[in-house]
Amino acid sequence: HQQRPHRETPEILMVQPLLEIKDLDICFQTEDGPFHALKNVTLNVSRGRITAVVGESGSGKSVTALSILQLLAPNAAYTKGEIIYHQGAGSMDLLKQPIAMLRSLRGNSISMIFQEPMTSLNPLMRCGEQVAEAIMLHKKCDQRTAREQTIALFQKVELPDPTGMYKRYPHQLSGGQKQRVMIAMAMSCGPDLLIADEPTTALDVTVQKTILELIRTLQQESNMGV
Ligand code: ADP
Ligand code: MG
């Protein structure tokens, strides 16, 4: 057994797998018969790394993203493959987990952000309260602590005037600001995996850049896989 000096450890040895999608097939039952949306999809996400999936519209990017936590419509069948999630020292095939396990992973260690923040934000609730509610639910803390943590998160996602933002309703925010609130919500549980499905498509080009930079900064700070 040879001792290897720490600084010479090749970087490849430090890459830890977080999510491994292997040979995934997804088939939808439709009025016109079965529709094979995914065939043999294989991809890896490592801890502290970003994996990007690129493809034309309709090629199956969203279906792949949604399949991870089995959030597809009920007409979807997971006909083949594995989705291995490595958590701590253990690992599990997400496709074989009961719904209770998937629920507990969702918003605890795996978070998602979507293209259109308004589909995920409640228009009738103040932005800060929505994030605070999520924090109270997941961390079982009191309202005051949740409020403090929300304002700290708003600072982290670089929302201007975090205390003022807390009190605003979603329609009083710009598109980029709403996406920052969504990112704050997604980060609130300290996820180790963030699934982002075209998180900037609905934003104008200059805002897209700052949101992508924000995701990269948060990813590096928390060693999250994206
Ligand atoms: P994109 O790469 O643009 O995100 P999607 O993953 O949304 O593409 O869609 C991949 C394919 O799966 C598309 O042809 C879409 O119409 C089809 N699809 C998605 N959801 C369903 C569903 N519930 N029933 C039938 N077909 C679906
Ligand atoms: Mg899509």
Coordinates of C-alpha atoms in Angstrom, one line a residue, residues 65-72 78 85 87 92 94 97-114 134 137-139 185-186 188-195:
A65 CA -35.7 15.8 -15.6
L66 CA -39.2 15.0 -14.3
S67 CA -38.5 11.2 -14.3
I68 CA -35.9 11.6 -11.6
L69 CA -38.5 12.1 -8.9
Q70 CA -41.2 10.4 -10.9
L71 CA -43.1 13.6 -11.5
L72 CA -44.4 12.6 -14.9
Y78 CA -40.9 3.8 -16.6
Y85 CA -29.0 8.4 -6.4
Q87 CA -26.8 9.8 -0.7
M92 CA -30.7 3.7 -4.1
L94 CA -35.1 6.1 -7.3
Q97 CA -38.6 3.9 -4.1
P98 CA -42.1 4.2 -2.6
I99 CA -43.8 7.6 -3.0
A100 CA -43.1 8.5 0.7
M101 CA -39.3 8.2 0.1
L102 CA -39.6 10.3 -3.1
R103 CA -41.5 13.0 -1.2
S104 CA -39.0 13.1 1.5
L105 CA -36.1 13.5 -1.0
R106 CA -38.1 16.2 -2.9
G107 CA -37.3 19.5 -1.2
N108 CA -34.9 17.9 1.2
S109 CA -31.9 16.8 -0.8
I110 CA -33.2 17.1 -4.4
S111 CA -34.6 20.5 -5.6
M112 CA -36.0 21.6 -8.9
I113 CA -36.4 24.9 -10.7
F114 CA -38.4 25.4 -13.8
A134 CA -41.1 25.8 2.9
L137 CA -42.1 22.6 6.8
H138 CA -38.7 21.1 6.1
K139 CA -36.7 22.3 9.1
M185 CA -36.8 28.3 -2.3
A186 CA -34.9 25.6 -4.1
S188 CA -33.7 26.6 1.3
C189 CA -33.3 22.9 2.1
G190 CA -29.6 22.8 1.3
P191 CA -30.0 20.3 -1.6
D192 CA -27.2 18.2 -2.8
L193 CA -28.8 17.9 -6.2
L194 CA -30.5 20.8 -8.1
I195 CA -32.4 19.9 -11.3

